[in-house]
Coordinates of C-alpha atoms in Angstrom, one line a residue:
Chain A
X1231 CA 0.0 0.0 0.0
X1232 CA 2.1 2.9 -1.2
X1233 CA -0.4 5.4 0.0
X1234 CA -0.2 4.0 3.5
X1235 CA 3.6 3.8 3.3
X1236 CA 4.0 7.3 2.1
X1237 CA 1.6 8.5 4.8
X1238 CA 3.5 6.6 7.5
X1239 CA 6.8 7.8 6.2
X1240 CA 5.5 11.3 6.3
X1241 CA 4.4 10.8 9.8
X1242 CA 7.8 9.6 10.9
X1243 CA 9.2 12.8 9.3
X1244 CA 6.7 15.1 10.8
X1245 CA 6.5 14.1 14.5
X1246 CA 6.9 11.0 16.6
X1247 CA 3.3 11.2 17.9
X1248 CA 0.6 9.5 16.0
X1249 CA -2.3 10.1 18.4
X1250 CA -2.5 13.4 20.3
X1251 CA -5.2 13.7 23.1
X1252 CA -6.2 17.2 24.1
X1253 CA -7.9 17.8 27.5
X1254 CA -9.6 21.2 27.4
X1255 CA -10.8 22.6 24.1
X1256 CA -10.4 26.4 24.6
X1257 CA -8.1 28.9 22.8
X1258 CA -5.0 26.8 23.4
X1259 CA -6.5 23.3 23.1
X1260 CA -8.5 24.2 20.1
X1261 CA -5.6 25.8 18.4
X1262 CA -3.4 22.7 19.0
X1263 CA -6.1 20.5 17.6
X1264 CA -6.4 22.6 14.4
X1265 CA -2.6 22.9 14.1
X1266 CA -2.0 19.2 14.4
X1267 CA -4.6 18.5 11.7
X1268 CA -3.0 21.1 9.4
X1269 CA 0.7 20.4 10.1
X1270 CA 0.9 16.8 11.2
X1271 CA -0.8 14.8 8.4
X1272 CA -1.6 11.2 9.3
X1273 CA -1.8 11.7 13.0
X1274 CA -5.1 11.5 14.9
X1275 CA -6.5 13.9 17.5
X1276 CA -9.0 13.3 20.2
X1277 CA -10.3 15.9 22.6
X1278 CA -12.4 16.4 25.7
X1279 CA -13.8 19.5 27.5
X1280 CA -15.6 19.6 30.9
X1281 CA -18.3 21.7 29.4
X1282 CA -20.9 19.9 27.2
X1283 CA -21.4 23.2 25.3
X1284 CA -17.7 23.4 24.5
X1285 CA -17.7 19.8 23.5
X1286 CA -20.6 20.3 21.1
X1287 CA -19.0 23.5 19.7
X1288 CA -15.6 21.8 19.3
X1289 CA -17.2 19.0 17.3
X1290 CA -19.0 21.5 15.1
X1291 CA -15.8 23.4 14.5
X1292 CA -13.7 20.2 14.0
X1293 CA -11.1 21.3 16.5
X1294 CA -10.1 17.6 16.8
X1295 CA -10.9 14.5 14.8
X1296 CA -13.0 13.1 17.6
X1297 CA -14.5 14.9 20.6
X1298 CA -15.1 12.3 23.3
X1299 CA -17.7 12.3 26.0
X1300 CA -15.2 11.5 28.8
X1301 CA -11.6 12.5 29.3
X1302 CA -10.7 8.8 29.8
X1303 CA -12.0 7.9 26.3
X1304 CA -10.0 10.8 24.8
X1305 CA -6.6 9.6 26.2
X1306 CA -7.1 5.8 26.0
X1307 CA -4.9 5.3 22.9
X1308 CA -2.9 8.5 23.0
X1309 CA 0.9 8.7 22.8
X1310 CA 0.8 12.4 23.7
X1311 CA -1.6 13.9 26.2
X1312 CA -1.7 17.7 26.5
X1313 CA -3.7 19.3 29.3
X1314 CA -5.1 22.6 28.2
X1315 CA -7.1 23.5 31.3
X1316 CA -6.6 26.3 33.8
X1317 CA -3.5 25.8 36.0
X1318 CA -5.6 25.3 39.1
X1319 CA -7.6 22.5 37.5
X1320 CA -4.7 20.4 36.0
X1321 CA -3.9 18.3 39.0
X1322 CA -7.5 17.1 39.5
X1323 CA -8.1 16.6 35.8
X1324 CA -5.0 14.5 35.5
X1325 CA -5.6 12.4 38.6
X1326 CA -9.1 11.6 37.4
X1327 CA -7.8 9.8 34.3
X1328 CA -4.5 8.4 35.7
X1329 CA -5.5 4.8 34.9
X1330 CA -6.7 5.6 31.4
X1331 CA -3.5 7.3 30.2
X1332 CA -1.3 4.7 28.5
X1333 CA 1.9 3.9 30.6
X1334 CA 4.2 4.9 27.7
X1335 CA 2.3 8.1 26.8
X1336 CA 4.1 11.5 27.2
X1337 CA 2.1 13.9 29.3
X1338 CA 2.4 17.7 28.8
X1339 CA 0.4 20.9 29.2
X1340 CA 0.3 24.6 28.1
X1341 CA 0.0 26.3 31.5
X1342 CA 1.4 29.8 32.1
X1343 CA 3.1 28.9 35.4
X1344 CA 5.4 25.8 35.5
X1345 CA 6.6 25.0 39.0
X1346 CA 3.1 24.6 40.5
X1347 CA 1.8 22.7 37.5
X1348 CA 4.8 20.4 37.3
X1349 CA 4.3 19.6 41.0
X1350 CA 0.6 19.0 40.5
X1351 CA 1.1 16.7 37.5
X1352 CA 3.9 14.7 39.3
X1353 CA 1.5 14.2 42.2
X1354 CA -1.4 13.2 40.0
X1355 CA 0.6 11.0 37.7
X1356 CA 3.5 9.5 39.7
X1357 CA 4.1 6.7 37.2
X1358 CA 3.9 8.7 33.9
X1359 CA 6.5 10.7 32.0
X1360 CA 5.6 14.4 32.4
X1361 CA 7.3 17.2 30.5
X1362 CA 5.5 20.5 31.0
X1363 CA 5.5 23.2 28.3
X1364 CA 4.2 26.7 27.8
X1365 CA 3.5 28.2 24.4
X1366 CA 3.8 32.0 24.8
X1367 CA 1.1 32.7 22.3
X1368 CA -2.6 33.6 22.4
X1369 CA -5.1 36.4 22.1
X1370 CA -7.5 38.0 24.5
X1371 CA -10.2 35.7 23.3
X1372 CA -11.0 32.4 25.0
X1373 CA -13.2 29.3 24.4
X1374 CA -13.5 26.9 21.5
X1375 CA -14.4 29.7 19.0
X1376 CA -11.1 31.4 19.7
X1377 CA -8.8 28.7 18.4
X1378 CA -6.9 28.9 15.1
X1379 CA -4.1 26.7 13.5
X1380 CA -1.5 29.5 13.2
X1381 CA -1.6 30.6 16.8
X1382 CA 1.9 29.3 17.5
X1383 CA 3.6 30.5 14.4
X1384 CA 6.8 32.4 15.2
X1385 CA 5.9 32.4 18.9
X1386 CA 8.1 30.9 21.6
X1387 CA 7.2 27.6 23.3
X1388 CA 9.1 27.1 26.6
X1389 CA 9.6 23.5 27.6
X1390 CA 10.5 22.8 31.2
X1391 CA 11.7 19.2 31.6
X1392 CA 12.4 17.7 35.0
X1393 CA 16.1 17.2 35.8
X1394 CA 16.0 13.5 35.0
X1395 CA 13.9 12.8 31.9
X1396 CA 13.6 10.7 28.7
X1397 CA 15.7 12.7 26.2
X1398 CA 14.1 10.9 23.2
X1399 CA 10.6 11.9 24.4
X1400 CA 11.9 15.4 25.2
X1401 CA 13.3 15.9 21.7
X1402 CA 10.0 14.5 20.3
X1403 CA 8.0 17.1 22.2
X1404 CA 10.4 19.9 21.0
X1405 CA 10.0 18.6 17.4
X1406 CA 6.2 18.5 17.9
X1407 CA 6.0 22.2 18.9
X1408 CA 8.4 23.2 16.1
X1409 CA 6.1 21.4 13.6
X1410 CA 3.3 23.5 14.9
X1411 CA 5.3 26.6 14.0
X1412 CA 6.8 27.6 17.4
X1413 CA 10.4 28.3 18.3
X1414 CA 11.3 26.1 21.3
X1415 CA 13.3 27.1 24.3
X1416 CA 14.2 24.8 27.2
X1417 CA 14.6 26.2 30.7
X1418 CA 14.0 25.3 34.4
X1419 CA 10.5 25.8 35.8
X1420 CA 11.9 28.2 38.3
X1421 CA 13.4 30.5 35.7
X1422 CA 10.3 30.2 33.5
X1423 CA 8.1 31.5 36.3
X1424 CA 10.4 34.4 36.9
X1425 CA 10.6 35.4 33.2
X1426 CA 6.9 35.1 32.7
X1427 CA 6.1 37.0 35.9
X1428 CA 7.7 40.1 34.3
X1429 CA 6.8 39.6 30.6
X1430 CA 3.2 38.4 31.1
X1431 CA 1.9 38.1 34.6
X1432 CA 2.8 41.5 36.0
X1433 CA 1.6 43.3 32.8
X1434 CA -1.8 41.5 33.1
X1435 CA -2.1 42.4 36.8
X1436 CA -1.3 46.1 36.1
X1437 CA -3.8 46.1 33.2
X1438 CA -6.5 44.5 35.3
X1439 CA -5.9 47.0 38.0
X1440 CA -6.0 50.2 36.0
X1441 CA -9.1 49.1 34.1
X1442 CA -10.7 48.5 37.5
X1443 CA -9.5 51.9 38.8
X1444 CA -10.9 53.7 35.8
X1445 CA -14.3 52.1 36.1
X1446 CA -14.7 53.0 39.8
X1447 CA -14.1 56.7 39.5
X1448 CA -16.9 59.0 40.7
X1449 CA -15.6 62.3 39.2
X1450 CA -15.1 60.8 35.7
X1451 CA -17.9 58.8 34.2
X1452 CA -17.4 55.3 32.7
X1453 CA -18.8 56.8 29.4
X1454 CA -15.9 59.3 29.4
X1455 CA -13.3 56.7 30.1
X1456 CA -14.6 54.7 27.1
X1457 CA -14.9 57.7 24.9
X1458 CA -11.4 58.9 25.4
X1459 CA -9.8 55.5 25.7
X1460 CA -7.7 56.1 22.5
X1461 CA -5.5 58.2 24.7
X1462 CA -3.7 55.0 25.9
X1463 CA -6.2 53.3 28.2
X1464 CA -7.7 51.1 25.5
X1465 CA -4.4 49.2 25.1
X1466 CA -4.8 48.0 28.7
X1467 CA -8.4 46.9 28.3
X1468 CA -7.4 44.4 25.6
X1469 CA -5.2 42.6 28.1
X1470 CA -7.7 43.0 30.8
X1471 CA -10.3 41.2 28.7
X1472 CA -8.4 37.9 29.1
X1473 CA -10.0 34.8 30.6
X1474 CA -10.6 35.5 34.4
X1475 CA -10.4 31.8 35.5
X1476 CA -7.1 31.2 33.8
X1477 CA -5.6 34.4 35.2
X1478 CA -6.9 33.8 38.7
X1479 CA -5.0 30.5 38.6
X1480 CA -1.9 32.0 37.1
X1481 CA -1.5 34.5 39.9
X1482 CA -2.3 32.0 42.6
X1483 CA 0.1 29.4 41.0
X1484 CA 3.0 31.8 40.4
X1485 CA 2.4 33.9 43.6
X1486 CA 6.0 34.3 44.7
X1487 CA 7.5 35.4 41.4
X1488 CA 4.6 37.8 40.8
X1489 CA 4.9 39.4 44.2
X1490 CA 8.6 39.8 43.7
X1491 CA 8.2 41.5 40.4
X1492 CA 5.3 43.6 41.7
X1493 CA 7.5 44.8 44.5
X1494 CA 10.2 46.0 42.1
X1495 CA 7.5 47.7 39.9
X1496 CA 6.1 49.5 42.9
X1497 CA 9.5 50.8 43.9
X1498 CA 10.0 52.1 40.4
X1499 CA 6.5 53.7 40.2
X1500 CA 7.1 55.4 43.5
X1501 CA 10.4 56.9 42.2
X1502 CA 8.6 58.3 39.1
X1503 CA 5.7 59.5 41.3
X1504 CA 8.3 61.4 43.4
X1505 CA 9.9 62.9 40.3
X1506 CA 6.5 64.2 39.2
X1507 CA 5.7 65.6 42.7
X1508 CA 9.0 67.4 43.0
X1509 CA 9.0 68.4 39.4
X1510 CA 12.2 66.6 38.4
X1511 CA 11.8 66.8 34.6
X1512 CA 15.2 65.4 33.9
X1513 CA 14.5 62.2 35.8
X1514 CA 11.3 61.7 33.8
X1515 CA 12.9 62.5 30.5
X1516 CA 15.8 60.1 31.1
X1517 CA 13.5 57.3 32.1
X1518 CA 11.2 57.9 29.1
X1519 CA 14.1 57.9 26.7
X1520 CA 15.5 54.7 28.0
X1521 CA 12.2 52.8 27.5
X1522 CA 12.2 53.6 23.8
X1523 CA 15.1 51.3 22.9
X1524 CA 13.2 48.1 24.2
X1525 CA 10.4 48.8 21.8
X1526 CA 12.7 48.8 18.8
X1527 CA 14.3 45.5 19.9
X1528 CA 10.9 43.8 20.2
X1529 CA 10.0 44.9 16.7
X1530 CA 13.4 43.8 15.3
X1531 CA 13.0 40.4 16.8
X1532 CA 9.6 40.0 15.1
X1533 CA 7.7 39.8 18.4
X1534 CA 5.5 42.8 17.5
X1535 CA 4.2 44.8 14.6
X1536 CA 6.1 47.9 13.6
X1537 CA 3.0 49.6 12.1
X1538 CA 2.1 52.6 14.4
X1539 CA -0.6 51.7 16.9
X1540 CA -0.4 48.0 15.9
X1541 CA -1.7 49.0 12.5
X1542 CA -5.1 49.9 13.8
X1543 CA -7.4 51.9 11.5
X1544 CA -6.4 52.9 8.0
X1545 CA -3.2 53.4 6.0
X1546 CA -0.4 55.6 7.2
X1547 CA -0.5 53.9 10.6
X1548 CA -4.1 54.3 11.5
X1549 CA -5.9 56.3 14.1
X1550 CA -4.3 55.7 17.4
X1551 CA -3.5 56.7 20.9
X1552 CA -1.8 59.8 22.1
X1553 CA -1.5 62.4 24.8
Chain B
X562 CA -14.1 84.5 -12.1
X563 CA -16.4 81.6 -11.5
X564 CA -13.6 79.4 -10.5
X565 CA -12.6 81.8 -7.8
X566 CA -16.2 82.3 -6.7
X567 CA -16.8 78.6 -6.4
X568 CA -13.6 78.2 -4.4
X569 CA -14.4 81.0 -2.1
X570 CA -18.0 79.7 -1.6
X571 CA -16.6 76.3 -0.9
X572 CA -14.3 77.8 1.7
X573 CA -17.2 79.5 3.5
X574 CA -18.9 76.1 3.6
X575 CA -15.9 74.2 4.8
X576 CA -14.4 76.3 7.6
X577 CA -14.2 80.0 8.6
X578 CA -10.4 80.0 8.5
X579 CA -8.6 80.9 5.3
X580 CA -5.0 80.8 6.7
X581 CA -4.0 78.3 9.3
X582 CA -0.5 78.8 10.9
X583 CA 1.0 75.8 12.6
X584 CA 3.8 76.3 15.2
X585 CA 5.6 72.9 15.6
X586 CA 5.6 70.4 12.8
X587 CA 5.7 67.0 14.5
X588 CA 3.0 64.3 14.6
X589 CA 0.2 66.6 15.5
X590 CA 1.3 69.8 13.6
X591 CA 2.2 67.8 10.5
X592 CA -1.1 65.9 10.6
X593 CA -3.1 69.1 10.9
X594 CA -1.2 70.6 8.0
X595 CA -1.9 67.6 5.8
X596 CA -5.5 67.3 6.9
X597 CA -6.2 71.0 6.2
X598 CA -4.7 70.6 2.7
X599 CA -6.9 67.5 2.1
X600 CA -10.1 68.6 3.7
X601 CA -10.1 72.4 3.6
X602 CA -9.7 73.3 -0.1
X603 CA -8.9 76.9 -0.8
X604 CA -7.3 77.6 2.6
X605 CA -3.6 78.2 3.0
X606 CA -1.3 76.8 5.6
X607 CA 2.1 78.1 6.9
X608 CA 4.3 76.3 9.4
X609 CA 7.4 76.7 11.6
X610 CA 9.4 74.3 13.7
X611 CA 12.3 75.2 16.0
X612 CA 14.5 72.5 14.5
X613 CA 16.0 73.4 11.1
X614 CA 16.1 69.6 10.3
X615 CA 12.3 69.4 11.0
X616 CA 11.7 72.5 8.9
X617 CA 13.6 71.0 5.9
X618 CA 11.8 67.6 6.3
X619 CA 8.4 69.3 6.6
X620 CA 9.0 71.2 3.4
X621 CA 10.1 68.0 1.6
X622 CA 7.0 66.2 2.8
X623 CA 4.7 69.2 2.1
X624 CA 3.2 69.1 5.5
X625 CA 2.1 72.8 5.0
X626 CA 1.9 75.0 1.9
X627 CA 4.8 77.1 3.2
X628 CA 7.4 76.3 5.8
X629 CA 8.7 79.6 7.2
X630 CA 12.2 80.4 8.6
X631 CA 10.7 82.2 11.7
X632 CA 7.5 81.7 13.7
X633 CA 6.7 85.3 13.2
X634 CA 6.7 84.9 9.5
X635 CA 4.4 81.8 9.8
X636 CA 1.7 83.6 11.8
X637 CA 1.8 87.1 10.3
X638 CA -1.3 86.7 8.1
X639 CA -3.0 83.8 9.9
X640 CA -6.6 83.8 11.2
X641 CA -6.0 80.6 13.1
X642 CA -2.7 79.9 14.9
X643 CA -2.3 76.4 16.4
X644 CA 0.6 75.7 18.7
X645 CA 1.7 72.1 18.4
X646 CA 4.8 72.2 20.6
X647 CA 5.4 70.4 24.0
X648 CA 3.2 71.7 26.8
X649 CA 6.2 73.1 28.6
X650 CA 7.3 75.1 25.6
X651 CA 4.0 76.7 24.6
X652 CA 4.2 79.8 26.8
X653 CA 7.6 80.9 25.6
X654 CA 6.8 80.0 22.0
X655 CA 3.7 82.2 22.1
X656 CA 5.2 85.1 24.0
X657 CA 8.0 85.3 21.4
X658 CA 5.6 86.0 18.5
X659 CA 3.0 88.0 20.5
X660 CA 3.4 91.1 18.2
X661 CA 3.4 89.1 15.0
X662 CA 0.0 87.3 15.7
X663 CA -2.8 89.3 14.1
X664 CA -5.1 90.9 16.7
X665 CA -8.2 89.2 15.4
X666 CA -6.6 85.7 14.9
X667 CA -7.8 82.8 17.0
X668 CA -5.1 81.1 19.0
X669 CA -5.4 77.4 19.9
X670 CA -3.2 74.4 20.6
X671 CA -3.2 70.5 20.8
X672 CA -1.7 70.0 24.2
X673 CA -2.5 67.0 26.4
X674 CA -3.1 69.0 29.6
X675 CA -5.3 72.1 29.5
X676 CA -5.3 74.1 32.7
X677 CA -1.6 74.8 32.7
X678 CA -1.5 75.5 29.0
X679 CA -4.5 77.8 29.1
X680 CA -2.8 79.8 31.9
X681 CA 0.5 79.9 30.0
X682 CA -1.2 81.1 26.8
X683 CA -3.3 83.8 28.6
X684 CA -0.1 85.1 30.2
X685 CA 1.8 85.1 26.9
X686 CA -1.0 86.5 24.8
X687 CA -3.1 88.7 27.1
X688 CA -4.7 90.6 24.2
X689 CA -5.5 87.7 21.9
X690 CA -8.5 85.3 21.9
X691 CA -7.3 81.9 23.1
X692 CA -9.4 78.7 22.9
X693 CA -7.3 75.7 23.8
X694 CA -8.1 72.2 22.3
X695 CA -6.8 68.7 22.6
X696 CA -7.3 66.1 19.8
X697 CA -7.2 62.7 21.5
X698 CA -5.5 61.0 18.6
X699 CA -2.0 60.0 17.7
X700 CA 0.5 57.1 17.4
X701 CA 3.6 56.2 19.3
X702 CA 5.7 57.9 16.5
X703 CA 6.7 61.5 16.6
X704 CA 8.4 64.1 14.4
X705 CA 7.5 65.4 10.9
X706 CA 7.7 61.9 9.4
X707 CA 4.9 60.6 11.7
X708 CA 2.1 62.9 10.4
X709 CA -0.8 61.8 8.2
X710 CA -4.0 63.5 7.1
X711 CA -6.5 60.9 8.6
X712 CA -5.0 61.0 12.1
X713 CA -8.1 62.7 13.6
X714 CA -10.8 60.7 11.8
X715 CA -13.3 59.3 14.3
X716 CA -11.2 60.5 17.2
X717 CA -12.4 63.0 19.8
X718 CA -11.2 66.5 20.0
X719 CA -11.8 68.2 23.3
X720 CA -12.2 72.0 23.2
X721 CA -11.8 73.8 26.5
X722 CA -12.9 77.5 26.1
X723 CA -12.6 80.1 28.9
X724 CA -15.8 81.0 30.6
X725 CA -16.2 84.2 28.7
X726 CA -15.4 83.7 25.0
X727 CA -16.3 84.6 21.4
X728 CA -19.0 82.1 20.6
X729 CA -18.6 82.7 16.8
X730 CA -14.9 81.9 17.0
X731 CA -15.6 78.9 19.3
X732 CA -18.1 77.4 16.8
X733 CA -15.6 78.1 14.0
X734 CA -13.0 76.1 15.9
X735 CA -15.4 73.3 16.5
X736 CA -16.4 73.3 12.8
X737 CA -12.6 73.3 11.9
X738 CA -12.0 70.1 13.9
X739 CA -15.1 68.4 12.6
X740 CA -13.9 69.2 9.1
X741 CA -10.7 67.4 9.9
X742 CA -12.7 64.3 10.8
X743 CA -12.9 64.6 14.6
X744 CA -15.9 64.5 16.9
X745 CA -15.8 67.5 19.2
X746 CA -16.6 67.7 22.9
X747 CA -16.5 70.9 24.9
X748 CA -15.6 70.7 28.6
X749 CA -13.8 72.7 31.3
X750 CA -10.0 72.6 31.5
X751 CA -10.3 71.2 35.0
X752 CA -12.5 68.2 33.9
X753 CA -10.4 67.6 30.8
X754 CA -7.3 67.2 33.0
X755 CA -9.0 64.8 35.3
X756 CA -10.4 62.7 32.4
X757 CA -7.1 62.5 30.5
X758 CA -5.2 61.8 33.7
X759 CA -7.0 58.4 33.8
X760 CA -7.5 57.6 30.1
X761 CA -4.1 58.6 29.0
X762 CA -1.6 60.0 31.5
X763 CA -1.8 57.3 34.1
X764 CA -1.6 54.5 31.4
X765 CA 1.5 56.1 30.0
X766 CA 3.1 56.5 33.4
X767 CA 2.4 52.8 34.2
X768 CA 3.7 51.7 30.9
X769 CA 6.9 53.7 31.2
X770 CA 7.4 52.3 34.7
X771 CA 6.9 48.6 33.9
X772 CA 9.2 48.8 30.8
X773 CA 11.8 50.4 33.0
X774 CA 11.4 47.7 35.7
X775 CA 11.7 44.9 33.1
X776 CA 14.9 46.3 31.7
X777 CA 16.6 46.7 35.1
X778 CA 16.2 43.1 36.3
X779 CA 19.3 41.1 37.1
X780 CA 17.8 37.7 37.3
X781 CA 16.0 38.0 33.9
X782 CA 18.0 39.2 30.9
X783 CA 16.8 42.0 28.7
X784 CA 17.0 39.5 25.8
X785 CA 14.5 37.2 27.6
X786 CA 12.2 40.1 28.3
X787 CA 12.2 40.9 24.5
X788 CA 11.9 37.3 23.4
X789 CA 8.8 36.5 25.5
X790 CA 7.2 40.0 25.2
X791 CA 4.3 38.5 23.3
X792 CA 3.0 37.4 26.7
X793 CA 1.6 40.9 27.3
X794 CA 4.7 43.1 28.0
X795 CA 5.0 44.2 24.4
X796 CA 1.7 46.1 24.5
X797 CA 3.2 48.4 27.2
X798 CA 6.3 49.0 25.2
X799 CA 4.3 50.6 22.4
X800 CA 3.0 53.3 24.7
X801 CA 6.4 53.6 26.4
X802 CA 7.9 54.5 23.0
X803 CA 6.1 57.8 22.9
X804 CA 7.9 61.2 22.8
X805 CA 9.8 61.7 26.0
X806 CA 9.9 65.5 25.9
X807 CA 6.1 65.7 25.4
X808 CA 5.4 63.2 28.2
X809 CA 7.8 64.8 30.6
X810 CA 5.8 68.1 30.1
X811 CA 2.4 66.3 30.3
X812 CA 3.2 64.9 33.7
X813 CA 4.7 68.2 35.0
X814 CA 1.8 70.2 33.6
X815 CA -1.0 67.9 34.9
X816 CA 0.8 67.0 38.2
X817 CA -2.2 67.2 40.6
X818 CA -4.7 65.1 38.5
X819 CA -2.0 62.5 37.7
X820 CA -1.0 62.1 41.3
X821 CA -4.6 61.8 42.4
X822 CA -5.3 59.1 39.8
X823 CA -2.0 57.4 40.7
X824 CA -3.0 57.3 44.3
X825 CA -6.3 55.5 43.5
X826 CA -4.4 53.1 41.2
X827 CA -1.9 52.3 43.9
X828 CA -4.7 51.5 46.4
X829 CA -6.4 49.1 43.9
X830 CA -3.1 47.5 43.1
X831 CA -2.4 47.0 46.8
X832 CA -5.8 45.3 47.2
X833 CA -5.1 42.8 44.3
X834 CA -1.5 42.3 45.7
X835 CA -3.1 41.3 49.0
X836 CA -5.6 39.0 47.3
X837 CA -2.7 37.2 45.6
X838 CA -0.7 37.0 48.8
X839 CA -3.6 35.5 50.9
X840 CA -4.8 33.4 48.0
X841 CA -8.2 35.0 47.7
X842 CA -9.2 33.6 44.3
X843 CA -12.7 34.9 44.4
X844 CA -11.6 38.5 44.8
X845 CA -9.3 38.1 41.8
X846 CA -11.9 36.3 39.7
X847 CA -14.5 39.0 40.4
X848 CA -12.2 41.8 39.5
X849 CA -11.0 40.1 36.3
X850 CA -14.6 39.5 35.3
X851 CA -15.7 43.1 35.8
X852 CA -12.9 44.5 33.6
X853 CA -14.1 42.5 30.6
X854 CA -17.2 44.6 30.0
X855 CA -15.3 47.8 29.5
X856 CA -13.4 46.3 26.6
X857 CA -16.6 45.4 24.9
X858 CA -18.0 49.0 25.2
X859 CA -14.8 50.5 23.8
X860 CA -15.1 48.3 20.7
X861 CA -18.8 49.0 20.4
X862 CA -18.1 52.8 20.4
X863 CA -15.5 52.4 17.6
X864 CA -12.6 53.5 19.8
X865 CA -10.7 50.3 19.2
X866 CA -10.3 47.3 16.8
X867 CA -12.3 44.2 17.7
X868 CA -9.8 41.9 15.9
X869 CA -8.0 39.8 18.5
X870 CA -4.7 41.2 19.4
X871 CA -5.4 44.4 17.4
X872 CA -5.3 42.3 14.3
X873 CA -1.6 41.7 14.6
X874 CA -0.2 38.9 12.5
X875 CA -2.2 36.9 10.1
X876 CA -5.9 35.9 9.5
X877 CA -8.0 34.5 12.3
X878 CA -6.8 37.1 14.7
X879 CA -3.1 36.9 14.4
X880 CA -0.4 35.8 16.7
X881 CA -0.7 37.4 20.0
X882 CA -0.3 37.7 23.7
X883 CA -1.2 35.2 26.3
X884 CA -0.4 33.9 29.7

């Protein structure tokens, strides 16, 4: 059967996993399902979501080849099981299907904090090989409708293996994420949590805070806040529209690193506050000049769009924020 | 001369100003010059910039009909003079050409704080009619190259007239901004400064702070911050790339309102910090849920782009930020 041979050969070339099971069919899980179907021809995907509505929608959208009615059914024949549920729910979700996950299957996840999740998965699945991962990609949308196959393209996926691990399975997982379009970086869970605390968790906490502050004012109406949001505020509202359950769990599961970064942020904010109060224009100017360089580097490395204002609005850089 | 008549009639219809002088040819001044040339046929525009390089570039780009070598030459025959220089420089710039500004010309500006600027302009031009304004539109770019004619389209322009003013000239200024594509709102300078402190000045201060914090870490490299910036950090860097001189002046000229809003922000941040420290998941979840609604309203009112992640990257919502 040449057709079969060519397919199977192709599968060998593409990734070592022939059956990927996805637990949780939201933005991340749905996107992985679509990406595997598009980039890993010949492999099969099964999926499960706790919510019957999400399961039905995932089936309609074809996020995976087969949406199962139980998590156990979804993982039964899998050689790669990826948990795409909120960090706080992973331990329980994994423990519930411990006996259904094949002994030789590789277990991974997409959670935004890694130390707490690695610990929860080790506890839930003491006899399985677990290699946690975190694709640093997404949008402010969530749920099965938010997924798309190209979510991971040119984004980084951080893999945080335990000190002793199966290097063949590790390289297979790295290859898997590269096949989905991601650039893979390997680091310790401790370092991951520190890095993400500053590049992702603190920014989200700040955005959630300022949006809350603006909506609680008595001397400025919410209508005015919305009307004049192009002045800069609206950029924060996008981040502050992210999934509340996931973010609650992120902050609780990466508490120490977030509080450490928050402490440094508060010190810096206090220094700028003082500069404003005493009218130290030079201190403000020097700080504001320094922060410009980072923006340039981010654009140079392809991690953001160089079009002014993210290319909002029309040609010439679109209508945007200012002053 | 029917051609002339039709032109002049058209001018009556379009705006009451036949000669607009623009002092400062950066993002705002350059965009006004281009917008007047595109939307106010028959009117003439002159401009001046303190920097010889900016004057040369403005002439190359044709930001105004005529770039003058002195500010006095630019305003000599104007019936509308718009100062588009940093808030801290407006008083001096206006005083320097007091005698050159025609007695019946309307003087306005585009500054991001209004009480301090109104005071500076009153002091510099005691015998002229001054009606300050603030178009809430822009991008993170600055300088003559950043201007474009559609900058003000569907953005708000806040006009803050003194209590006693020339209503004919006021309505002419309102009409002028509407002709450039803006929606005009009239409010007191005091209220403007409070509203912008929360919708624009505080977000910028926060963004400048967190970008500085991230670049000063010793346990996370700047390379890592840049690499994983898609996790949310990059959105702050765009705002923190704005013009340092202008923003120094904004914070110094709207000090009281900014410090007031900063105080409220700090209180709210401390409350969330405490919720994380004590592990109060419900408090976090409730706060994060509340902030989602504002995002929806901003998109409904056309003040932002509903495409996920501001439509960065490719179809389906582009590659973006997450966890």
